[in-house]
mmCIF file of C-alpha atoms in Angstrom:
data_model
loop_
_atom_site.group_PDB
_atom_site.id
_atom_site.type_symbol
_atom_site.label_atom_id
_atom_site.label_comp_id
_atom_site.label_asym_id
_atom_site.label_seq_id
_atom_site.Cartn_x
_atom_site.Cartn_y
_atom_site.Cartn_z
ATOM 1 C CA UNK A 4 176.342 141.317 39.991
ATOM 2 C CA UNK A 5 173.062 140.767 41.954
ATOM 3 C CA UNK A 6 171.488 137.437 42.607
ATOM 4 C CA UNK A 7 169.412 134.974 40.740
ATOM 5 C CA UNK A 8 166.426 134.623 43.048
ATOM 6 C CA UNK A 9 165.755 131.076 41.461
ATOM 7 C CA UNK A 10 169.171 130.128 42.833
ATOM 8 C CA UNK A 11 168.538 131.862 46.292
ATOM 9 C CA UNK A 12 165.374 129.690 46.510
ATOM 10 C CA UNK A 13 166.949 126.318 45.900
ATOM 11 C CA UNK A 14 169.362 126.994 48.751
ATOM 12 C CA UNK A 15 166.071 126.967 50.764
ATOM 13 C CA UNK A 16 164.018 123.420 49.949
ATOM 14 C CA UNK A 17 160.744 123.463 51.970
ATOM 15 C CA UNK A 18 161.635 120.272 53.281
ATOM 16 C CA UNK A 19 165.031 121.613 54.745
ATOM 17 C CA UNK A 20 163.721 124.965 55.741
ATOM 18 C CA UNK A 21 161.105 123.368 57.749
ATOM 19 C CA UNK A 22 163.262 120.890 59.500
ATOM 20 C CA UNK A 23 165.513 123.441 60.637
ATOM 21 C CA UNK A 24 162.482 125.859 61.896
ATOM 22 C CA UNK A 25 161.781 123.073 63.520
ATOM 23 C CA UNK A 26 164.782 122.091 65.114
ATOM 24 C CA UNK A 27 165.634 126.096 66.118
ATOM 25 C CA UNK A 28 162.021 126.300 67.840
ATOM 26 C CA UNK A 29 163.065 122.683 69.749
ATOM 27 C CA UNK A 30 166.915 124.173 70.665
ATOM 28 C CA UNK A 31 165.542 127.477 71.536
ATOM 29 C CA UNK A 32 162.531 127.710 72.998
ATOM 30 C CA UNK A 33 161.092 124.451 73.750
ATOM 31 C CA UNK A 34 164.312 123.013 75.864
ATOM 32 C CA UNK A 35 165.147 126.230 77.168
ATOM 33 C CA UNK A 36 161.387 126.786 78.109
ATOM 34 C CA UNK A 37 161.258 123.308 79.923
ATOM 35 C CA UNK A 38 164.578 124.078 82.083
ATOM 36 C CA UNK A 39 162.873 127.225 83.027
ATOM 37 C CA UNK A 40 159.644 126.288 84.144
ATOM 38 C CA UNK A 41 160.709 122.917 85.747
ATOM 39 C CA UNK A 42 163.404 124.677 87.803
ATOM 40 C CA UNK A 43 160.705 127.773 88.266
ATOM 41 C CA UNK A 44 157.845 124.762 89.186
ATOM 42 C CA UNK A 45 160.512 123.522 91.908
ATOM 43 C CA UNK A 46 161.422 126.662 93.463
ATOM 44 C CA UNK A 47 157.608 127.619 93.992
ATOM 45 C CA UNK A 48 157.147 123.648 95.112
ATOM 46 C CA UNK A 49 160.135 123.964 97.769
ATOM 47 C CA UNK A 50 160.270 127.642 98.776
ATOM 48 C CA UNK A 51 163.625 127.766 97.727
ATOM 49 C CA UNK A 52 164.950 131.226 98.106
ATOM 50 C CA UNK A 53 166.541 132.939 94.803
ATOM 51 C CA UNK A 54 170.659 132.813 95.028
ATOM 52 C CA UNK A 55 172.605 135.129 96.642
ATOM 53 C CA UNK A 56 175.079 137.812 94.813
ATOM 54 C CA UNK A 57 172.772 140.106 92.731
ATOM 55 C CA UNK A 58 175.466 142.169 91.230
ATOM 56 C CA UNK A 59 178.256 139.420 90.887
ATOM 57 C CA UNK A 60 175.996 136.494 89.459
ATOM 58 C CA UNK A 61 174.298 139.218 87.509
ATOM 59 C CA UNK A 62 178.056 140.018 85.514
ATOM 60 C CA UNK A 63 179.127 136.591 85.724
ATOM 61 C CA UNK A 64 176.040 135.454 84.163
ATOM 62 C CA UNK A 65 176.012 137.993 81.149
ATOM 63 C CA UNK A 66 179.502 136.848 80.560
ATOM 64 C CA UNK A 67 178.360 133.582 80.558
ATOM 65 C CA UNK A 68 175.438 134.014 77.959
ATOM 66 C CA UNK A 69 178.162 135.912 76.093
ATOM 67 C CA UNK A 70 180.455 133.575 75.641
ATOM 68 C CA UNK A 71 177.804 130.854 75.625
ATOM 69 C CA UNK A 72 176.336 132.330 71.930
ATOM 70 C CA UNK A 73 179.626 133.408 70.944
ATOM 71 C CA UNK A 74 180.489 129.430 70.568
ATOM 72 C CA UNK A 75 177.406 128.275 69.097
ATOM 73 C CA UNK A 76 178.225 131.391 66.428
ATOM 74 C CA UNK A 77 181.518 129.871 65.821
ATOM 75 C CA UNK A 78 180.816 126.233 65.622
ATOM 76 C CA UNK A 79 177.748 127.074 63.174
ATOM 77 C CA UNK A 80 180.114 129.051 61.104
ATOM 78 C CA UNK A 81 182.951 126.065 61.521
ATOM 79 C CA UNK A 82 180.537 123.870 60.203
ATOM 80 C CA UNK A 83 179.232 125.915 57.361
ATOM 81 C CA UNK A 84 183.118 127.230 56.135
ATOM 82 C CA UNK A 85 184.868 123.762 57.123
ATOM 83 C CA UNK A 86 182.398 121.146 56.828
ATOM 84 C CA UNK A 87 179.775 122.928 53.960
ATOM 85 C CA UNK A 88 176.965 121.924 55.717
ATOM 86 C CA UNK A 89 174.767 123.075 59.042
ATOM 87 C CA UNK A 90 174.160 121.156 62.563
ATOM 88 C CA UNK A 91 170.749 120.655 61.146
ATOM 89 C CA UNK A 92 170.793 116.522 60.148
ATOM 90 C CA UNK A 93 168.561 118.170 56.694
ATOM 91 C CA UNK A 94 171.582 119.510 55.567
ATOM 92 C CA UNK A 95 174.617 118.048 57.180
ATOM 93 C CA UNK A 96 178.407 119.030 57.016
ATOM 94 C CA UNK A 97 180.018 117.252 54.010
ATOM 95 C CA UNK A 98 183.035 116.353 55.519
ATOM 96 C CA UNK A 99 184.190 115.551 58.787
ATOM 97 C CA UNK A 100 185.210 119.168 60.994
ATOM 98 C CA UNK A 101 187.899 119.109 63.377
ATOM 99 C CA UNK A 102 189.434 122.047 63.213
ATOM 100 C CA UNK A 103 188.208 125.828 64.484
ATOM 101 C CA UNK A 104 186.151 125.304 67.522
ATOM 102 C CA UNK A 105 185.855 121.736 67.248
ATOM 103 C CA UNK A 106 189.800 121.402 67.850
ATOM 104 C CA UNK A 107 188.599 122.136 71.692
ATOM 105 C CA UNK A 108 186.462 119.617 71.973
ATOM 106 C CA UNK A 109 183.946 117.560 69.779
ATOM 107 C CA UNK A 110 180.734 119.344 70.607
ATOM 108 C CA UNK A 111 181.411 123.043 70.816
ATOM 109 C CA UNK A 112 178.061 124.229 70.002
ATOM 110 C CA UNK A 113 176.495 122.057 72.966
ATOM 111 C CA UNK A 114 179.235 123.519 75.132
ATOM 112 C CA UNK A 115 178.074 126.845 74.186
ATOM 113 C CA UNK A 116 174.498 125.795 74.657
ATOM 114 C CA UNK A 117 175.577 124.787 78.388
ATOM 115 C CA UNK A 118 177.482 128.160 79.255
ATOM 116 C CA UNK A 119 174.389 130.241 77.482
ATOM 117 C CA UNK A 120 171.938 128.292 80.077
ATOM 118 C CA UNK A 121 174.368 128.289 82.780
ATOM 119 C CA UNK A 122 174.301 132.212 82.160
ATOM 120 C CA UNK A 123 170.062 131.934 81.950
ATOM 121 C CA UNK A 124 169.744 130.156 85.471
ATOM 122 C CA UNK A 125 172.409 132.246 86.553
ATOM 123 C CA UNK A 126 170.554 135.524 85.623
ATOM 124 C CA UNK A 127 167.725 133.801 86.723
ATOM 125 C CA UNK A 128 168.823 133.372 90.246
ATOM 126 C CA UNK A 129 166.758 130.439 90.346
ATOM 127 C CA UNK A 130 168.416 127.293 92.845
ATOM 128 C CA UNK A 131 165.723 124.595 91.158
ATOM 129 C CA UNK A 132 167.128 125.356 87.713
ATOM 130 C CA UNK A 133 170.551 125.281 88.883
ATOM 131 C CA UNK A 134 170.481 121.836 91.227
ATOM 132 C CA UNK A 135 167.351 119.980 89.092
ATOM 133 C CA UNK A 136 166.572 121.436 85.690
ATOM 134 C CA UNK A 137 170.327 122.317 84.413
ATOM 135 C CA UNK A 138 171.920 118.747 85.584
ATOM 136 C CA UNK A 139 168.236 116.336 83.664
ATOM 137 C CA UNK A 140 168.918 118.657 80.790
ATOM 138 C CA UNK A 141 173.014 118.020 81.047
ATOM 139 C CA UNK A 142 172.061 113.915 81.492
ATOM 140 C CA UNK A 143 169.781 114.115 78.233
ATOM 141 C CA UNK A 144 172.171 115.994 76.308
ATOM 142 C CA UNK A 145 174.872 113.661 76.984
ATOM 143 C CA UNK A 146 172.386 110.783 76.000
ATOM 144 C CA UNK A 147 171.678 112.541 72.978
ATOM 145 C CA UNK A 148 175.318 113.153 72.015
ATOM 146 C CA UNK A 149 176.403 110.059 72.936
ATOM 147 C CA UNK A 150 174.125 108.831 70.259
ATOM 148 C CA UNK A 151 175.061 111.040 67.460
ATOM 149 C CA UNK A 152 178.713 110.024 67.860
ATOM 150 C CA UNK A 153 177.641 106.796 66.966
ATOM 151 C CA UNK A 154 176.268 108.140 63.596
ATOM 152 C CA UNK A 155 179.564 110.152 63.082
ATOM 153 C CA UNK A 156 181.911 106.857 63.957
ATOM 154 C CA UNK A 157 179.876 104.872 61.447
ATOM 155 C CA UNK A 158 180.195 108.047 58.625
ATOM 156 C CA UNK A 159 183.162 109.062 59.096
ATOM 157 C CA UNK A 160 184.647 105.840 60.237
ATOM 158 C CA UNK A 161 188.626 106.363 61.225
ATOM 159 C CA UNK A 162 188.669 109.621 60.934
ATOM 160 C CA UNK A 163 185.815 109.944 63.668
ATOM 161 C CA UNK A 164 188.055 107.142 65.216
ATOM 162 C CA UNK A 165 191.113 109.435 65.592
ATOM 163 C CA UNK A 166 189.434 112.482 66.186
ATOM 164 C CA UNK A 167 187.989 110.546 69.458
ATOM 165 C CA UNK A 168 191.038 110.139 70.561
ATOM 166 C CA UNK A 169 192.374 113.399 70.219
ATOM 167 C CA UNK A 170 189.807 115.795 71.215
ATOM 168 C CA UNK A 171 187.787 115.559 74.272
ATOM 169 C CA UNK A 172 184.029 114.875 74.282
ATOM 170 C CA UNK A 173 182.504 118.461 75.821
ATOM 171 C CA UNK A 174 185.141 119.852 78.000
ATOM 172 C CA UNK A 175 188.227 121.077 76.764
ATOM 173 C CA UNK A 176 190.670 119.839 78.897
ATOM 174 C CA UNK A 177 194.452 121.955 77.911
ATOM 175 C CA UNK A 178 196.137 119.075 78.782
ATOM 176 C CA UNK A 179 194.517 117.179 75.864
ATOM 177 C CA UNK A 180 194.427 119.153 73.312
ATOM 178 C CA UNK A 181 196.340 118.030 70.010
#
């Protein structure tokens, strides 16, 4: 049985297909690009050396990145299967998803963001990414999370309420979990 293209193309409305263009170009190239060249900009301003450890930050890195996309994978896919629905606010998960990945912790595709660039500075060697660029990015995700918990608490309501209390923000912490 093939597939109806008039049914393929309704999946993708303009409208949503362009805010979500939009959104990957912000998540993964505009913020990444910005923690780059401000951390680059400060090593050239300071003369900061690059970090020590080739080899080692070079494998710890990659593992890093690794595990880093392997999250975001899984929380996308969590949201999709779980919630029926994206990350992307155009098309949002339809219910509530606290299970999968986001039984760890509330945000596990930002915590997979954070290893990915952790693994990026890392590779990158780069000291101004990893004491200037990494932590302002860190401060305005947490801003920006912060603030889209408040639209979950008033969606979801109690349910958001008691999934607060169960699963930790952006950590996982193994002595927290449910």
């Amino acid at each position: 049985m093939g597939l109806d293209p008039a049914a393929v193309l309704t999946l993708f409305r303009k409208d949503i297909w362009r805010a979500q263009v939009r959104d990957a170009l912000r998540y993964w190239v505009v913020i990444p690009g910005a923690v780059l060249a401000t951390g680059k900009a400060f090593d050239l301003l300071t003369g900061l050396p690059p970090l020590p450890g080739r080899s080692l930050l070079t494998v710890g890195a990659g593992l890093l990145l690794a595990a880093g996309l392997l999250l975001i994978w899984r929380a996308i896919r969590d949201l999709q299967v779980l919630g029926q629905g994206t990350p992307n606010p155009a098309r949002p998960p339809k219910r509530l998803v606290t299970a999968g990945s986001y039984a760890f912790c509330r945000h596990p595709m930002f915590l997979g963001y954070d290893m990915a660039a952790l693994g990026v500075v890392l590779l990158c060697r780069s000291p101004g990414m990893l004491v200037v660029a990494l932590p302002l990015f860190l401060l305005w995700e947490i801003r920006f999370l912060k603030k889209e918990e408040r639209f979950l608490a008033r969606r979801f309501r109690a349910d958001f309420q008691r999934y607060r209390q169960e699963v930790p923000f952006l950590l996982p912490l193994p002595f927290r979990h449910r």
